Amino acid sequence: FNESLPFATIAEKYIKATNGVAETTITSLKKAGNFNFTAEALNYPIKEDSLYVHPLDPDYITIEADSNILPVGGYTQTNFTIKLFDKHGNIINNDASKFTIETTGGLTIGSEIADLNSEKDGIQTSTYEGTISGAIRSGNKIGPSKLIVSLTKSPEIQQEFQIDLIEDPNIKI
């Protein structure tokens, strides 16, 4: 095998074939995706092929929103996107990832995110793509509020996003 793969290490430099099959372990170093590699055997032509490297286990969550400030009143909203990554920054898109989404300060999540288990606190949802997008609606209490997202099978993998609820600038007394 070509030893200089930019994405992985190979367990053995020289591999013995048994019944025409040679096996080894290739360990991802960083990037997930499709990669080309070459293999050669004595007295046989060089074999070129590709290999798909899967993302590793989930490591961290990010939350992005169009705004982190909303007027109070429950009628304004902002769009948000949650993303799940492995320790190398690859999006986790190779398995179902289940999340719990919770809010504080009276924020509510839009109906576009289905609650898969309404008997548990928060919204229980999942994704195969590693991303979830939706809208969050303002509450009625001025002050800081939070969108809190945690991975169901590893609750220690959690992220919070603060949204400040302010007095509606259009209300005049």
mmCIF file with all atom_site columns, C-alpha atoms in Angstrom:
data_model
loop_
_atom_site.group_PDB
_atom_site.id
_atom_site.type_symbol
_atom_site.label_atom_id
_atom_site.label_alt_id
_atom_site.label_comp_id
_atom_site.label_asym_id
_atom_site.label_entity_id
_atom_site.label_seq_id
_atom_site.pdbx_PDB_ins_code
_atom_site.Cartn_x
_atom_site.Cartn_y
_atom_site.Cartn_z
_atom_site.occupancy
_atom_site.B_iso_or_equiv
_atom_site.pdbx_formal_charge
_atom_site.auth_seq_id
_atom_site.auth_comp_id
_atom_site.auth_asym_id
_atom_site.auth_atom_id
_atom_site.pdbx_PDB_model_num
ATOM 1   C CA . PHE A 1 1   ? 0.000   0.000   0.000   1.00 0.00 ? 1   PHE A CA 1
ATOM 2   C CA . ASN A 1 2   ? 0.991   3.606   -0.547  1.00 0.00 ? 2   ASN A CA 1
ATOM 3   C CA . GLU A 1 3   ? 2.260   4.745   2.886   1.00 0.00 ? 3   GLU A CA 1
ATOM 4   C CA . SER A 1 4   ? 1.761   8.465   2.321   1.00 0.00 ? 4   SER A CA 1
ATOM 5   C CA . LEU A 1 5   ? -2.016  8.610   2.549   1.00 0.00 ? 5   LEU A CA 1
ATOM 6   C CA . PRO A 1 6   ? -2.953  12.117  3.720   1.00 0.00 ? 6   PRO A CA 1
ATOM 7   C CA . PHE A 1 7   ? -5.976  10.860  5.624   1.00 0.00 ? 7   PHE A CA 1
ATOM 8   C CA . ALA A 1 8   ? -4.940  7.627   7.329   1.00 0.00 ? 8   ALA A CA 1
ATOM 9   C CA . THR A 1 9   ? -2.260  5.316   8.650   1.00 0.00 ? 9   THR A CA 1
ATOM 10  C CA . ILE A 1 10  ? -1.905  1.715   7.570   1.00 0.00 ? 10  ILE A CA 1
ATOM 11  C CA . ALA A 1 11  ? -1.223  -0.967  10.175  1.00 0.00 ? 11  ALA A CA 1
ATOM 12  C CA . GLU A 1 12  ? 1.366   -2.867  8.122   1.00 0.00 ? 12  GLU A CA 1
ATOM 13  C CA . LYS A 1 13  ? 3.611   -1.690  5.327   1.00 0.00 ? 13  LYS A CA 1
ATOM 14  C CA . TYR A 1 14  ? 3.799   -5.206  3.872   1.00 0.00 ? 14  TYR A CA 1
ATOM 15  C CA . ILE A 1 15  ? 0.715   -7.380  3.879   1.00 0.00 ? 15  ILE A CA 1
ATOM 16  C CA . LYS A 1 16  ? 0.600   -11.111 3.260   1.00 0.00 ? 16  LYS A CA 1
ATOM 17  C CA . ALA A 1 17  ? -2.198  -12.390 1.039   1.00 0.00 ? 17  ALA A CA 1
ATOM 18  C CA . THR A 1 18  ? -4.102  -15.532 1.956   1.00 0.00 ? 18  THR A CA 1
ATOM 19  C CA . ASN A 1 19  ? -6.164  -17.184 -0.801  1.00 0.00 ? 19  ASN A CA 1
ATOM 20  C CA . GLY A 1 20  ? -5.683  -14.065 -2.902  1.00 0.00 ? 20  GLY A CA 1
ATOM 21  C CA . VAL A 1 21  ? -6.979  -11.668 -0.228  1.00 0.00 ? 21  VAL A CA 1
ATOM 22  C CA . ALA A 1 22  ? -4.798  -9.193  1.671   1.00 0.00 ? 22  ALA A CA 1
ATOM 23  C CA . GLU A 1 23  ? -6.253  -7.464  4.729   1.00 0.00 ? 23  GLU A CA 1
ATOM 24  C CA . THR A 1 24  ? -5.024  -4.617  6.885   1.00 0.00 ? 24  THR A CA 1
ATOM 25  C CA . THR A 1 25  ? -6.372  -1.896  9.143   1.00 0.00 ? 25  THR A CA 1
ATOM 26  C CA . ILE A 1 26  ? -6.517  1.687   7.925   1.00 0.00 ? 26  ILE A CA 1
ATOM 27  C CA . THR A 1 27  ? -7.009  4.274   10.688  1.00 0.00 ? 27  THR A CA 1
ATOM 28  C CA . SER A 1 28  ? -8.417  7.712   9.893   1.00 0.00 ? 28  SER A CA 1
ATOM 29  C CA . LEU A 1 29  ? -6.208  10.645  10.892  1.00 0.00 ? 29  LEU A CA 1
ATOM 30  C CA . LYS A 1 30  ? -8.570  13.469  10.181  1.00 0.00 ? 30  LYS A CA 1
ATOM 31  C CA . LYS A 1 31  ? -10.781 13.928  7.172   1.00 0.00 ? 31  LYS A CA 1
ATOM 32  C CA . ALA A 1 32  ? -13.805 11.783  6.348   1.00 0.00 ? 32  ALA A CA 1
ATOM 33  C CA . GLY A 1 33  ? -14.878 11.228  2.750   1.00 0.00 ? 33  GLY A CA 1
ATOM 34  C CA . ASN A 1 34  ? -13.762 9.400   -0.390  1.00 0.00 ? 34  ASN A CA 1
ATOM 35  C CA . PHE A 1 35  ? -10.043 8.956   -0.957  1.00 0.00 ? 35  PHE A CA 1
ATOM 36  C CA . ASN A 1 36  ? -8.023  7.263   -3.677  1.00 0.00 ? 36  ASN A CA 1
ATOM 37  C CA . PHE A 1 37  ? -5.258  4.808   -2.844  1.00 0.00 ? 37  PHE A CA 1
ATOM 38  C CA . THR A 1 38  ? -2.936  2.413   -4.654  1.00 0.00 ? 38  THR A CA 1
ATOM 39  C CA . ALA A 1 39  ? -1.843  -1.113  -3.822  1.00 0.00 ? 39  ALA A CA 1
ATOM 40  C CA . GLU A 1 40  ? 0.772   -3.209  -5.528  1.00 0.00 ? 40  GLU A CA 1
ATOM 41  C CA . ALA A 1 41  ? 1.840   -6.839  -5.327  1.00 0.00 ? 41  ALA A CA 1
ATOM 42  C CA . LEU A 1 42  ? 5.016   -8.374  -6.650  1.00 0.00 ? 42  LEU A CA 1
ATOM 43  C CA . ASN A 1 43  ? 4.617   -9.372  -10.302 1.00 0.00 ? 43  ASN A CA 1
ATOM 44  C CA . TYR A 1 44  ? 1.093   -7.883  -10.464 1.00 0.00 ? 44  TYR A CA 1
ATOM 45  C CA . PRO A 1 45  ? -0.039  -4.516  -11.790 1.00 0.00 ? 45  PRO A CA 1
ATOM 46  C CA . ILE A 1 46  ? -0.642  -1.611  -9.443  1.00 0.00 ? 46  ILE A CA 1
ATOM 47  C CA . LYS A 1 47  ? -4.259  -1.488  -8.251  1.00 0.00 ? 47  LYS A CA 1
ATOM 48  C CA . GLU A 1 48  ? -5.931  1.877   -7.822  1.00 0.00 ? 48  GLU A CA 1
ATOM 49  C CA . ASP A 1 49  ? -9.139  2.084   -5.865  1.00 0.00 ? 49  ASP A CA 1
ATOM 50  C CA . SER A 1 50  ? -11.061 4.374   -3.538  1.00 0.00 ? 50  SER A CA 1
ATOM 51  C CA . LEU A 1 51  ? -11.966 4.139   0.102   1.00 0.00 ? 51  LEU A CA 1
ATOM 52  C CA . TYR A 1 52  ? -14.696 5.875   2.067   1.00 0.00 ? 52  TYR A CA 1
ATOM 53  C CA . VAL A 1 53  ? -13.580 7.006   5.533   1.00 0.00 ? 53  VAL A CA 1
ATOM 54  C CA . HIS A 1 54  ? -16.502 7.431   7.933   1.00 0.00 ? 54  HIS A CA 1
ATOM 55  C CA . PRO A 1 55  ? -16.641 10.183  10.548  1.00 0.00 ? 55  PRO A CA 1
ATOM 56  C CA . LEU A 1 56  ? -15.630 9.180   14.070  1.00 0.00 ? 56  LEU A CA 1
ATOM 57  C CA . ASP A 1 57  ? -17.928 9.225   17.117  1.00 0.00 ? 57  ASP A CA 1
ATOM 58  C CA . PRO A 1 58  ? -19.692 12.505  17.946  1.00 0.00 ? 58  PRO A CA 1
ATOM 59  C CA . ASP A 1 59  ? -17.521 14.973  19.859  1.00 0.00 ? 59  ASP A CA 1
ATOM 60  C CA . TYR A 1 60  ? -19.159 18.414  19.805  1.00 0.00 ? 60  TYR A CA 1
ATOM 61  C CA . ILE A 1 61  ? -22.244 20.376  18.762  1.00 0.00 ? 61  ILE A CA 1
ATOM 62  C CA . THR A 1 62  ? -22.497 23.843  17.220  1.00 0.00 ? 62  THR A CA 1
ATOM 63  C CA . ILE A 1 63  ? -25.536 26.116  17.132  1.00 0.00 ? 63  ILE A CA 1
ATOM 64  C CA . GLU A 1 64  ? -25.827 28.995  14.692  1.00 0.00 ? 64  GLU A CA 1
ATOM 65  C CA . ALA A 1 65  ? -28.762 31.396  14.494  1.00 0.00 ? 65  ALA A CA 1
ATOM 66  C CA . ASP A 1 66  ? -29.691 34.326  12.290  1.00 0.00 ? 66  ASP A CA 1
ATOM 67  C CA . SER A 1 67  ? -29.949 36.515  15.399  1.00 0.00 ? 67  SER A CA 1
ATOM 68  C CA . ASN A 1 68  ? -29.210 36.288  19.103  1.00 0.00 ? 68  ASN A CA 1
ATOM 69  C CA . ILE A 1 69  ? -31.591 39.150  19.967  1.00 0.00 ? 69  ILE A CA 1
ATOM 70  C CA . LEU A 1 70  ? -35.399 39.012  19.705  1.00 0.00 ? 70  LEU A CA 1
ATOM 71  C CA . PRO A 1 71  ? -38.131 41.408  20.825  1.00 0.00 ? 71  PRO A CA 1
ATOM 72  C CA . VAL A 1 72  ? -40.402 39.884  23.500  1.00 0.00 ? 72  VAL A CA 1
ATOM 73  C CA . GLY A 1 73  ? -44.012 39.075  22.779  1.00 0.00 ? 73  GLY A CA 1
ATOM 74  C CA . GLY A 1 74  ? -43.922 35.621  21.226  1.00 0.00 ? 74  GLY A CA 1
ATOM 75  C CA . TYR A 1 75  ? -44.451 36.838  17.667  1.00 0.00 ? 75  TYR A CA 1
ATOM 76  C CA . THR A 1 76  ? -40.826 37.166  16.497  1.00 0.00 ? 76  THR A CA 1
ATOM 77  C CA . GLN A 1 77  ? -38.536 34.312  15.595  1.00 0.00 ? 77  GLN A CA 1
ATOM 78  C CA . THR A 1 78  ? -35.079 33.506  14.300  1.00 0.00 ? 78  THR A CA 1
ATOM 79  C CA . ASN A 1 79  ? -33.849 30.526  12.313  1.00 0.00 ? 79  ASN A CA 1
ATOM 80  C CA . PHE A 1 80  ? -31.190 28.249  13.777  1.00 0.00 ? 80  PHE A CA 1
ATOM 81  C CA . THR A 1 81  ? -29.048 25.306  12.686  1.00 0.00 ? 81  THR A CA 1
ATOM 82  C CA . ILE A 1 82  ? -27.579 22.625  14.933  1.00 0.00 ? 82  ILE A CA 1
ATOM 83  C CA . LYS A 1 83  ? -24.577 20.613  13.672  1.00 0.00 ? 83  LYS A CA 1
ATOM 84  C CA . LEU A 1 84  ? -22.868 17.552  15.141  1.00 0.00 ? 84  LEU A CA 1
ATOM 85  C CA . PHE A 1 85  ? -19.130 16.965  14.530  1.00 0.00 ? 85  PHE A CA 1
ATOM 86  C CA . ASP A 1 86  ? -16.443 14.408  15.341  1.00 0.00 ? 86  ASP A CA 1
ATOM 87  C CA . LYS A 1 87  ? -13.162 15.432  16.989  1.00 0.00 ? 87  LYS A CA 1
ATOM 88  C CA . HIS A 1 88  ? -11.634 16.236  13.567  1.00 0.00 ? 88  HIS A CA 1
ATOM 89  C CA . GLY A 1 89  ? -14.425 18.582  12.464  1.00 0.00 ? 89  GLY A CA 1
ATOM 90  C CA . ASN A 1 90  ? -16.210 16.076  10.201  1.00 0.00 ? 90  ASN A CA 1
ATOM 91  C CA . ILE A 1 91  ? -19.986 16.366  10.240  1.00 0.00 ? 91  ILE A CA 1
ATOM 92  C CA . ILE A 1 92  ? -21.582 13.185  11.631  1.00 0.00 ? 92  ILE A CA 1
ATOM 93  C CA . ASN A 1 93  ? -23.613 12.015  8.650   1.00 0.00 ? 93  ASN A CA 1
ATOM 94  C CA . ASN A 1 94  ? -23.217 8.238   8.759   1.00 0.00 ? 94  ASN A CA 1
ATOM 95  C CA . ASP A 1 95  ? -25.684 7.229   11.470  1.00 0.00 ? 95  ASP A CA 1
ATOM 96  C CA . ALA A 1 96  ? -28.836 8.412   13.217  1.00 0.00 ? 96  ALA A CA 1
ATOM 97  C CA . SER A 1 97  ? -27.967 10.955  15.883  1.00 0.00 ? 97  SER A CA 1
ATOM 98  C CA . LYS A 1 98  ? -30.610 11.674  18.503  1.00 0.00 ? 98  LYS A CA 1
ATOM 99  C CA . PHE A 1 99  ? -30.809 15.058  20.225  1.00 0.00 ? 99  PHE A CA 1
ATOM 100 C CA . THR A 1 100 ? -32.700 16.662  23.071  1.00 0.00 ? 100 THR A CA 1
ATOM 101 C CA . ILE A 1 101 ? -33.521 20.319  22.452  1.00 0.00 ? 101 ILE A CA 1
ATOM 102 C CA . GLU A 1 102 ? -34.576 22.439  25.437  1.00 0.00 ? 102 GLU A CA 1
ATOM 103 C CA . THR A 1 103 ? -35.230 26.142  25.951  1.00 0.00 ? 103 THR A CA 1
ATOM 104 C CA . THR A 1 104 ? -35.311 28.598  28.843  1.00 0.00 ? 104 THR A CA 1
ATOM 105 C CA . GLY A 1 105 ? -36.917 32.026  29.258  1.00 0.00 ? 105 GLY A CA 1
ATOM 106 C CA . GLY A 1 106 ? -40.131 31.151  27.428  1.00 0.00 ? 106 GLY A CA 1
ATOM 107 C CA . LEU A 1 107 ? -38.537 30.453  24.034  1.00 0.00 ? 107 LEU A CA 1
ATOM 108 C CA . THR A 1 108 ? -40.431 27.925  21.903  1.00 0.00 ? 108 THR A CA 1
ATOM 109 C CA . ILE A 1 109 ? -39.255 25.743  19.028  1.00 0.00 ? 109 ILE A CA 1
ATOM 110 C CA . GLY A 1 110 ? -41.159 25.825  15.727  1.00 0.00 ? 110 GLY A CA 1
ATOM 111 C CA . SER A 1 111 ? -43.311 22.881  14.661  1.00 0.00 ? 111 SER A CA 1
ATOM 112 C CA . GLU A 1 112 ? -40.911 21.968  11.818  1.00 0.00 ? 112 GLU A CA 1
ATOM 113 C CA . ILE A 1 113 ? -38.908 19.919  14.346  1.00 0.00 ? 113 ILE A CA 1
ATOM 114 C CA . ALA A 1 114 ? -40.960 16.878  15.336  1.00 0.00 ? 114 ALA A CA 1
ATOM 115 C CA . ASP A 1 115 ? -40.889 15.673  18.946  1.00 0.00 ? 115 ASP A CA 1
ATOM 116 C CA . LEU A 1 116 ? -40.257 11.917  18.753  1.00 0.00 ? 116 LEU A CA 1
ATOM 117 C CA . ASN A 1 117 ? -41.045 11.336  22.439  1.00 0.00 ? 117 ASN A CA 1
ATOM 118 C CA . SER A 1 118 ? -43.367 13.881  24.038  1.00 0.00 ? 118 SER A CA 1
ATOM 119 C CA . GLU A 1 119 ? -43.219 12.008  27.375  1.00 0.00 ? 119 GLU A CA 1
ATOM 120 C CA . LYS A 1 120 ? -39.656 13.278  27.966  1.00 0.00 ? 120 LYS A CA 1
ATOM 121 C CA . ASP A 1 121 ? -38.667 16.861  28.754  1.00 0.00 ? 121 ASP A CA 1
ATOM 122 C CA . GLY A 1 122 ? -37.637 18.975  25.770  1.00 0.00 ? 122 GLY A CA 1
ATOM 123 C CA . ILE A 1 123 ? -37.939 18.002  22.144  1.00 0.00 ? 123 ILE A CA 1
ATOM 124 C CA . GLN A 1 124 ? -36.536 14.584  21.250  1.00 0.00 ? 124 GLN A CA 1
ATOM 125 C CA . THR A 1 125 ? -35.467 14.539  17.601  1.00 0.00 ? 125 THR A CA 1
ATOM 126 C CA . SER A 1 126 ? -32.944 12.863  15.306  1.00 0.00 ? 126 SER A CA 1
ATOM 127 C CA . THR A 1 127 ? -31.001 13.353  12.095  1.00 0.00 ? 127 THR A CA 1
ATOM 128 C CA . TYR A 1 128 ? -29.001 11.203  9.671   1.00 0.00 ? 128 TYR A CA 1
ATOM 129 C CA . GLU A 1 129 ? -27.396 14.232  8.044   1.00 0.00 ? 129 GLU A CA 1
ATOM 130 C CA . GLY A 1 130 ? -25.722 15.644  11.154  1.00 0.00 ? 130 GLY A CA 1
ATOM 131 C CA . THR A 1 131 ? -27.722 18.875  10.977  1.00 0.00 ? 131 THR A CA 1
ATOM 132 C CA . ILE A 1 132 ? -31.096 20.060  12.235  1.00 0.00 ? 132 ILE A CA 1
ATOM 133 C CA . SER A 1 133 ? -32.634 23.385  11.259  1.00 0.00 ? 133 SER A CA 1
ATOM 134 C CA . GLY A 1 134 ? -35.667 25.149  12.619  1.00 0.00 ? 134 GLY A CA 1
ATOM 135 C CA . ALA A 1 135 ? -37.051 28.351  14.064  1.00 0.00 ? 135 ALA A CA 1
ATOM 136 C CA . ILE A 1 136 ? -37.173 29.580  17.630  1.00 0.00 ? 136 ILE A CA 1
ATOM 137 C CA . ARG A 1 137 ? -39.910 31.980  18.759  1.00 0.00 ? 137 ARG A CA 1
ATOM 138 C CA . SER A 1 138 ? -39.465 34.672  21.409  1.00 0.00 ? 138 SER A CA 1
ATOM 139 C CA . GLY A 1 139 ? -41.005 34.495  24.862  1.00 0.00 ? 139 GLY A CA 1
ATOM 140 C CA . ASN A 1 140 ? -42.738 37.169  26.937  1.00 0.00 ? 140 ASN A CA 1
ATOM 141 C CA . LYS A 1 141 ? -40.030 37.869  29.546  1.00 0.00 ? 141 LYS A CA 1
ATOM 142 C CA . ILE A 1 142 ? -37.239 40.404  28.958  1.00 0.00 ? 142 ILE A CA 1
ATOM 143 C CA . GLY A 1 143 ? -33.766 38.997  29.611  1.00 0.00 ? 143 GLY A CA 1
ATOM 144 C CA . PRO A 1 144 ? -31.443 36.177  28.590  1.00 0.00 ? 144 PRO A CA 1
ATOM 145 C CA . SER A 1 145 ? -32.915 32.906  27.318  1.00 0.00 ? 145 SER A CA 1
ATOM 146 C CA . LYS A 1 146 ? -31.190 29.783  26.028  1.00 0.00 ? 146 LYS A CA 1
ATOM 147 C CA . LEU A 1 147 ? -31.472 27.123  23.390  1.00 0.00 ? 147 LEU A CA 1
ATOM 148 C CA . ILE A 1 148 ? -29.818 23.998  24.876  1.00 0.00 ? 148 ILE A CA 1
ATOM 149 C CA . VAL A 1 149 ? -28.953 20.984  22.731  1.00 0.00 ? 149 VAL A CA 1
ATOM 150 C CA . SER A 1 150 ? -27.540 17.690  24.002  1.00 0.00 ? 150 SER A CA 1
ATOM 151 C CA . LEU A 1 151 ? -26.793 14.365  22.361  1.00 0.00 ? 151 LEU A CA 1
ATOM 152 C CA . THR A 1 152 ? -29.201 11.782  23.790  1.00 0.00 ? 152 THR A CA 1
ATOM 153 C CA . LYS A 1 153 ? -26.713 8.896   24.087  1.00 0.00 ? 153 LYS A CA 1
ATOM 154 C CA . SER A 1 154 ? -23.949 11.183  25.425  1.00 0.00 ? 154 SER A CA 1
ATOM 155 C CA . PRO A 1 155 ? -25.631 14.047  27.341  1.00 0.00 ? 155 PRO A CA 1
ATOM 156 C CA . GLU A 1 156 ? -22.216 15.473  28.259  1.00 0.00 ? 156 GLU A CA 1
ATOM 157 C CA . ILE A 1 157 ? -21.962 16.499  24.587  1.00 0.00 ? 157 ILE A CA 1
ATOM 158 C CA . GLN A 1 158 ? -24.011 19.668  24.914  1.00 0.00 ? 158 GLN A CA 1
ATOM 159 C CA . GLN A 1 159 ? -24.116 23.191  23.554  1.00 0.00 ? 159 GLN A CA 1
ATOM 160 C CA . GLU A 1 160 ? -26.000 26.299  24.629  1.00 0.00 ? 160 GLU A CA 1
ATOM 161 C CA . PHE A 1 161 ? -26.928 29.341  22.557  1.00 0.00 ? 161 PHE A CA 1
ATOM 162 C CA . GLN A 1 162 ? -28.055 32.511  24.343  1.00 0.00 ? 162 GLN A CA 1
ATOM 163 C CA . ILE A 1 163 ? -30.809 34.674  22.913  1.00 0.00 ? 163 ILE A CA 1
ATOM 164 C CA . ASP A 1 164 ? -31.464 38.017  24.600  1.00 0.00 ? 164 ASP A CA 1
ATOM 165 C CA . LEU A 1 165 ? -35.122 38.973  24.715  1.00 0.00 ? 165 LEU A CA 1
ATOM 166 C CA . ILE A 1 166 ? -35.488 42.742  24.619  1.00 0.00 ? 166 ILE A CA 1
ATOM 167 C CA . GLU A 1 167 ? -38.382 45.173  24.919  1.00 0.00 ? 167 GLU A CA 1
ATOM 168 C CA . ASP A 1 168 ? -40.152 45.507  21.575  1.00 0.00 ? 168 ASP A CA 1
ATOM 169 C CA . PRO A 1 169 ? -38.752 48.730  20.050  1.00 0.00 ? 169 PRO A CA 1
ATOM 170 C CA . ASN A 1 170 ? -42.067 49.322  18.235  1.00 0.00 ? 170 ASN A CA 1
ATOM 171 C CA . ILE A 1 171 ? -44.174 49.596  21.410  1.00 0.00 ? 171 ILE A CA 1
ATOM 172 C CA . LYS A 1 172 ? -44.673 53.191  22.559  1.00 0.00 ? 172 LYS A CA 1
ATOM 173 C CA . ILE A 1 173 ? -46.278 54.159  25.842  1.00 0.00 ? 173 ILE A CA 1
#
